[in-house]
Amino acid sequence: MSAPEITRLSTDQADFNQQLDNLLAWESVSDAKVNAIVDDILADVRARGDEAVVEFTNRFDHTSAASMVDLEIGPQRLAAALANLPAEQREALEVAAARVRSYHEKQLTDSWSYTEADGTMLGQKVTPMDRVGLYVPGGKAAYPSSVIMNAMPAKVAGVGEIIMVVPTPHGELNELVLAAASLAGVDRVFTIGGAQAVAALAYGTQTVPKVDKIVGPGNIFVATAKRAVFGTVGIDMIAGPSEILVISDGQTDPDWVAMDLFSQAEHDELAQSILVTDSAEHIEAVTASIAKLLPRMERRDIIQTSLQDRAAFILARDMDDAIAISNRIAPEHLELSVEDPEAVLPKIRHAGAIFMGRYTAEALGDYCAGPNHVLPTSGTARFSSPLGVYDFQKRSSLIMFSADGASEMGKVASVLARGESLTAHARSAEYRIKK
Amino acid sequence: MSAPEITRLSTDQADFNQQLDNLLAWESVSDAKVNAIVDDILADVRARGDEAVVEFTNRFDHTSAASMVDLEIGPQRLAAALANLPAEQREALEVAAARVRSYHEKQLTDSWSYTEADGTMLGQKVTPMDRVGLYVPGGKAAYPSSVIMNAMPAKVAGVGEIIMVVPTPHGELNELVLAAASLAGVDRVFTIGGAQAVAALAYGTQTVPKVDKIVGPGNIFVATAKRAVFGTVGIDMIAGPSEILVISDGQTDPDWVAMDLFSQAEHDELAQSILVTDSAEHIEAVTASIAKLLPRMERRDIIQTSLQDRAAFILARDMDDAIAISNRIAPEHLELSVEDPEAVLPKIRHAGAIFMGRYTAEALGDYCAGPNHVLPTSGTARFSSPLGVYDFQKRSSLIMFSADGASEMGKVASVLARGESLTAHARSAEYRIKK
C-alpha cells in the first residue's frame, strides 16, 4: 500500500477560496428516484400500518417476521445483553453513560416568569416531549456509543417514553447496542429500519406508537424519509459525512496528529480530515507519520481512500489565518492542538465541538468526555448545535394580564391591529380597555 | 348573511376521537407539481444568481426591475417610512418593539463551563449566527408586527446582519412594514419574494448575501423552497393555518369569547377557532353573541367561512376533560378563560402560547405583550417552541482534558472504541494514556 497523496493548499495561493470550496463540496444523493421510493413507503405504512412495516422489513432486511410481535425486543432481553457483557466493557459503558448524563444535566433549563408593576405576568414554561423515536443504524455502523449519546439527553430532559428502532439485516443483533439501550433507559426497541421505520414512528401503527420527534443518523433513505415527515414530527439535523479540523501550532507530536486524522478517516470513505497549521515542517512531519502508521491500521483501506479523496493539509500564514479558515469551514470537530487553547477560544465562531489542547483527542469526546458526539456536520455549525437536552424540551409562552395591564396594552394593540386592518383583533383588545 | 353553523362535539359521543381528528385534519398542497416548479427556481437562482432573481421577480410580481439595484431599499428610505408614520402608530409600534425586546432579553443564555477534580474542563459556548434572512409576505398579509416579532429575537441574540425580503406585487410598498424594519434594526431589505427569494438567501447571489438561517412565513412556494434548502441553511418551522383554542369555565362574557374566536378566524378561511367548555349554556350564549356580532365585522366573509368550515364548540365533562382535549390538540394559542388560570397551568403540557385569565385576549399577545407571536401551529407545539432568541444562537461543546484526565478517560475510550472496531479511535486515545 502506498501512502495517500493528500491535497495541499496554502492560504497564499491565488485560487485558495475556490480550491477550499471544491474540497468541502459534497452532494447528498437524495435524487428524484430515492424520493419516489421513500414517498411510496411512507404512504404505504401510513395506510396499512404494521402489515406494511412487516412486509418492507422482510424484503429489505432479509428477515422472516410473521408479525410485529417478532420485531420487538423486550426489556428482559435488553437487560440480559447488559448483564452478559464482559466486565471491562460494561464498566466502560457505565462510566461513559454517567459522564454523559452529568454533562447533559447542566443543559436543563427552568421555566421562568416575571411580574410587571401593574400585576401583569409574563413567562416561559419548559416541558419535555411526551415520546421520541431514536433511529440506530444496523450492521457495521451500529454503535453503542450512539445509543447513549442519542438517548441520554432525552432521558435527562424528562421525555416520557423513548422508542428505539434498529434494523437487523439477516436477523443479526448487536449485543453492545442492546446493552447500551438498556443502560440509557430506552423504553421499547423494534428491529425495523429504513424509511419504513421512520414512517412507523412518525405516523404510528397498531403496534409502534407515534412519536413527537425522531433523532439519530441513517442512510440516504432514512435521511430522505426524515426530511419528508418533518412537520408531522420534529427531526434533528440531517447529518452529512463526519469531519475533523485540527489546528496545530506545529508542536504536537506528529504521530498524535496523524492518528487523530485517522480516527476521523476510518469512519467511512467520505469522512473528511483537515490539518491547518502555520508550519510547513509540521506538514512534512505529519506526512511522514501517516506513511509510517497507516500500514499498521486495521481499517487502512478506508483511511487511505478517505485521506486521498477528501483530506487536506492547509498551510496558513499564522494562527489568526488558521482560525479564519476554521470559522469559514465551521467544522463538526475542531481540535485546537496548541499551547494555549484558551487564548484561541474567543476567536472561534462556528464549530460543533471544540477539543482544546494536545491531550484532548477527539476520540475521548466521541465516547466518554461527557458532551454529545452528535454534532452539526458540513458547515451546519454556522446555525445548529450539538444534540442536547434542549432538543427534547419545548417552550410555551405565558401571558397573564392584570385588568390594568390589559387596559393599557389594549390601546396599543388596537392601534396596531387597525393598522393591519385586523378589526376583530382590535375589538377583542378594546373589550379589555376600561371605560 | 346567515350565522355560521359551527360544528358541535361532545367528549361523551362515541365517535369523538374520530370527529376531532377530522376537524383538525389539514393537508398542505405541496404536491409534485409545486415541488418541480420550486426545484427549477432554486436551481436557476443558484446557477445564474441576480439575473435569475430579477427575471423571476419581474414575471411573478409584475415589476420591471432592470437589475438587483432596483430591488433593494436603502436604510434612508426605511428611516423615512418610520419618521413619516402618524404619531399614534409610531408610538404604538415603539411600545410593542420595546416590550418584545425586553421579554426576549430574558431568553438570552450564557456560555458555561465547569472544571473537574483532575483539572479537566467541560463546557458549552453560545454564539449568535453571523447573518439571517427574514421572509415577509407581501400584499394583504404584510404585517408590521411580524417584522418586529421575527427580527427582534435575532437582534437580541446578537446576529451580525439581518437581511429582509418582501415581495412587492405591482411595486406596491407597505410603509408600516418598512417602518417596522427600521425600528427592529433590519440591515438590508430586498423587494423579492417566493422561491426565488428563498434561493437568493440560501445560496447567495452577486448582490444578496448568503445567510445562515431563514425565518418567516410564506405561501406554499416559500414553504416548499424552505423545506428544500433545509440543511444548506437553517429554517424555522413550516407554519400551517393559525389556530386558537379557548377553554372557558362559562363565566367569561360570551361577547368576549366570540370576538376572541373572530380574531383568529379573520386571518384566513383556513384559520381554526375552537371553544372547549363544560357549560352547554355557555355554548348557546357564545352562539348568540356570534350571530349578533358577526354582521358588524369588516372581515365577516372570511370569519363566516372560517367558522363554518373549521371551528368547533366542544362540550367537555369537566375542566380536566377540557384540559385533556387541549393537550391532545397542542394548540398554537390557548386561552385559559377561567377564574384561576394558575391552578390550571401545571396541567397544560403542549401549547405555543398560553393566555391566562379573561383579560388576556390573544390579540394582546399578537402585538405587544412581549412574547413572540410566531408560534408552532397544527399540533407541532408537541415538539417545537415559539420563535425565540434560542433560534438565532447555537452552541459549541467545549472539552479540555488535563494530562491526568486524558490518561484516565483514554482507558475508557480505548475499551469502547475497540468494542466498535474503531481502532484508530482507540489508538488516538491510547497515545494520551500515561506510561
PDB file of C-alpha atoms in Angstrom, chain A residues 397 399 401 412-413 416 420, chain B residues 92-93 95-104 107 132 134-136 143-157 162 164 177 180-181 183-186 215-217 236 333 353 355 362-375 386-392:
ATOM      1  CA  SER A 397     -45.044  31.484  26.308  1.00  0.00           C
ATOM      2  CA  ILE A 399     -49.060  35.818  29.370  1.00  0.00           C
ATOM      3  CA  PHE A 401     -52.626  40.422  32.040  1.00  0.00           C
ATOM      4  CA  VAL A 412     -51.611  49.789  21.875  1.00  0.00           C
ATOM      5  CA  ALA A 413     -52.910  46.553  20.325  1.00  0.00           C
ATOM      6  CA  LEU A 416     -51.566  48.258  15.624  1.00  0.00           C
ATOM      7  CA  GLU A 420     -53.135  45.924   9.790  1.00  0.00           C
TER       8      GLU A 420
ATOM      9  CA  ALA B  92     -47.702  52.046  19.399  1.00  0.00           C
ATOM     10  CA  LEU B  93     -45.043  50.358  17.282  1.00  0.00           C
ATOM     11  CA  VAL B  95     -44.114  50.417  22.733  1.00  0.00           C
ATOM     12  CA  ALA B  96     -44.590  47.000  21.135  1.00  0.00           C
ATOM     13  CA  ALA B  97     -40.947  46.790  19.998  1.00  0.00           C
ATOM     14  CA  ALA B  98     -39.662  47.773  23.449  1.00  0.00           C
ATOM     15  CA  ARG B  99     -41.834  45.165  25.197  1.00  0.00           C
ATOM     16  CA  VAL B 100     -40.853  42.442  22.711  1.00  0.00           C
ATOM     17  CA  ARG B 101     -37.191  43.324  23.181  1.00  0.00           C
ATOM     18  CA  SER B 102     -37.493  43.269  26.951  1.00  0.00           C
ATOM     19  CA  TYR B 103     -39.172  39.841  27.049  1.00  0.00           C
ATOM     20  CA  HIS B 104     -36.702  38.315  24.619  1.00  0.00           C
ATOM     21  CA  GLN B 107     -34.221  34.314  26.826  1.00  0.00           C
ATOM     22  CA  VAL B 132     -30.033  35.566   8.974  1.00  0.00           C
ATOM     23  CA  LEU B 134     -36.255  37.229   7.241  1.00  0.00           C
ATOM     24  CA  TYR B 135     -39.061  36.431   4.823  1.00  0.00           C
ATOM     25  CA  VAL B 136     -42.016  38.837   4.984  1.00  0.00           C
ATOM     26  CA  TYR B 143     -47.855  42.657   8.841  1.00  0.00           C
ATOM     27  CA  PRO B 144     -45.503  45.110  10.561  1.00  0.00           C
ATOM     28  CA  SER B 145     -45.971  43.159  13.786  1.00  0.00           C
ATOM     29  CA  SER B 146     -44.452  40.106  12.059  1.00  0.00           C
ATOM     30  CA  VAL B 147     -41.370  42.104  11.117  1.00  0.00           C
ATOM     31  CA  ILE B 148     -40.840  43.029  14.760  1.00  0.00           C
ATOM     32  CA  MET B 149     -41.574  39.514  16.031  1.00  0.00           C
ATOM     33  CA  ASN B 150     -39.137  37.885  13.577  1.00  0.00           C
ATOM     34  CA  ALA B 151     -36.350  40.448  13.647  1.00  0.00           C
ATOM     35  CA  MET B 152     -36.231  41.283  17.350  1.00  0.00           C
ATOM     36  CA  PRO B 153     -35.141  37.864  18.683  1.00  0.00           C
ATOM     37  CA  ALA B 154     -32.328  37.812  16.108  1.00  0.00           C
ATOM     38  CA  LYS B 155     -31.306  41.311  17.127  1.00  0.00           C
ATOM     39  CA  VAL B 156     -31.354  40.412  20.830  1.00  0.00           C
ATOM     40  CA  ALA B 157     -29.375  37.223  20.100  1.00  0.00           C
ATOM     41  CA  ILE B 162     -30.439  40.730   9.258  1.00  0.00           C
ATOM     42  CA  MET B 164     -35.215  41.045   4.923  1.00  0.00           C
ATOM     43  CA  VAL B 177     -43.658  47.182   7.113  1.00  0.00           C
ATOM     44  CA  ALA B 180     -41.120  48.219  11.407  1.00  0.00           C
ATOM     45  CA  ALA B 181     -37.974  47.035   9.616  1.00  0.00           C
ATOM     46  CA  LEU B 183     -37.411  50.106  14.117  1.00  0.00           C
ATOM     47  CA  ALA B 184     -36.388  46.450  14.520  1.00  0.00           C
ATOM     48  CA  GLY B 185     -32.882  47.079  13.168  1.00  0.00           C
ATOM     49  CA  VAL B 186     -33.104  45.174   9.887  1.00  0.00           C
ATOM     50  CA  VAL B 215     -37.235  32.544   9.139  1.00  0.00           C
ATOM     51  CA  GLY B 216     -40.680  33.912   8.467  1.00  0.00           C
ATOM     52  CA  PRO B 217     -43.970  32.778   6.969  1.00  0.00           C
ATOM     53  CA  ASP B 236     -37.830  27.797  11.288  1.00  0.00           C
ATOM     54  CA  HIS B 333     -52.803  29.787  21.004  1.00  0.00           C
ATOM     55  CA  ALA B 353     -48.577  30.433  23.955  1.00  0.00           C
ATOM     56  CA  PHE B 355     -53.128  33.373  27.548  1.00  0.00           C
ATOM     57  CA  GLU B 362     -54.847  36.609  22.286  1.00  0.00           C
ATOM     58  CA  ALA B 363     -54.798  39.888  20.319  1.00  0.00           C
ATOM     59  CA  LEU B 364     -52.727  41.490  23.088  1.00  0.00           C
ATOM     60  CA  GLY B 365     -50.113  38.777  22.640  1.00  0.00           C
ATOM     61  CA  ASP B 366     -50.180  39.180  18.872  1.00  0.00           C
ATOM     62  CA  TYR B 367     -48.922  42.738  19.169  1.00  0.00           C
ATOM     63  CA  CYS B 368     -47.449  43.985  22.346  1.00  0.00           C
ATOM     64  CA  ALA B 369     -47.463  41.660  25.364  1.00  0.00           C
ATOM     65  CA  GLY B 370     -43.801  40.844  24.774  1.00  0.00           C
ATOM     66  CA  PRO B 371     -43.645  37.115  23.922  1.00  0.00           C
ATOM     67  CA  ASN B 372     -43.324  36.156  20.283  1.00  0.00           C
ATOM     68  CA  HIS B 373     -46.363  35.727  18.040  1.00  0.00           C
ATOM     69  CA  VAL B 374     -44.544  33.265  15.777  1.00  0.00           C
ATOM     70  CA  LEU B 375     -45.776  30.027  17.315  1.00  0.00           C
ATOM     71  CA  PRO B 386     -42.233  29.890  19.906  1.00  0.00           C
ATOM     72  CA  LEU B 387     -39.655  31.713  17.802  1.00  0.00           C
ATOM     73  CA  GLY B 388     -37.063  32.982  20.239  1.00  0.00           C
ATOM     74  CA  VAL B 389     -33.542  34.165  20.866  1.00  0.00           C
ATOM     75  CA  TYR B 390     -32.507  30.494  21.047  1.00  0.00           C
ATOM     76  CA  ASP B 391     -33.375  30.166  17.329  1.00  0.00           C
ATOM     77  CA  PHE B 392     -30.594  32.608  16.463  1.00  0.00           C
TER      78      PHE B 392
END
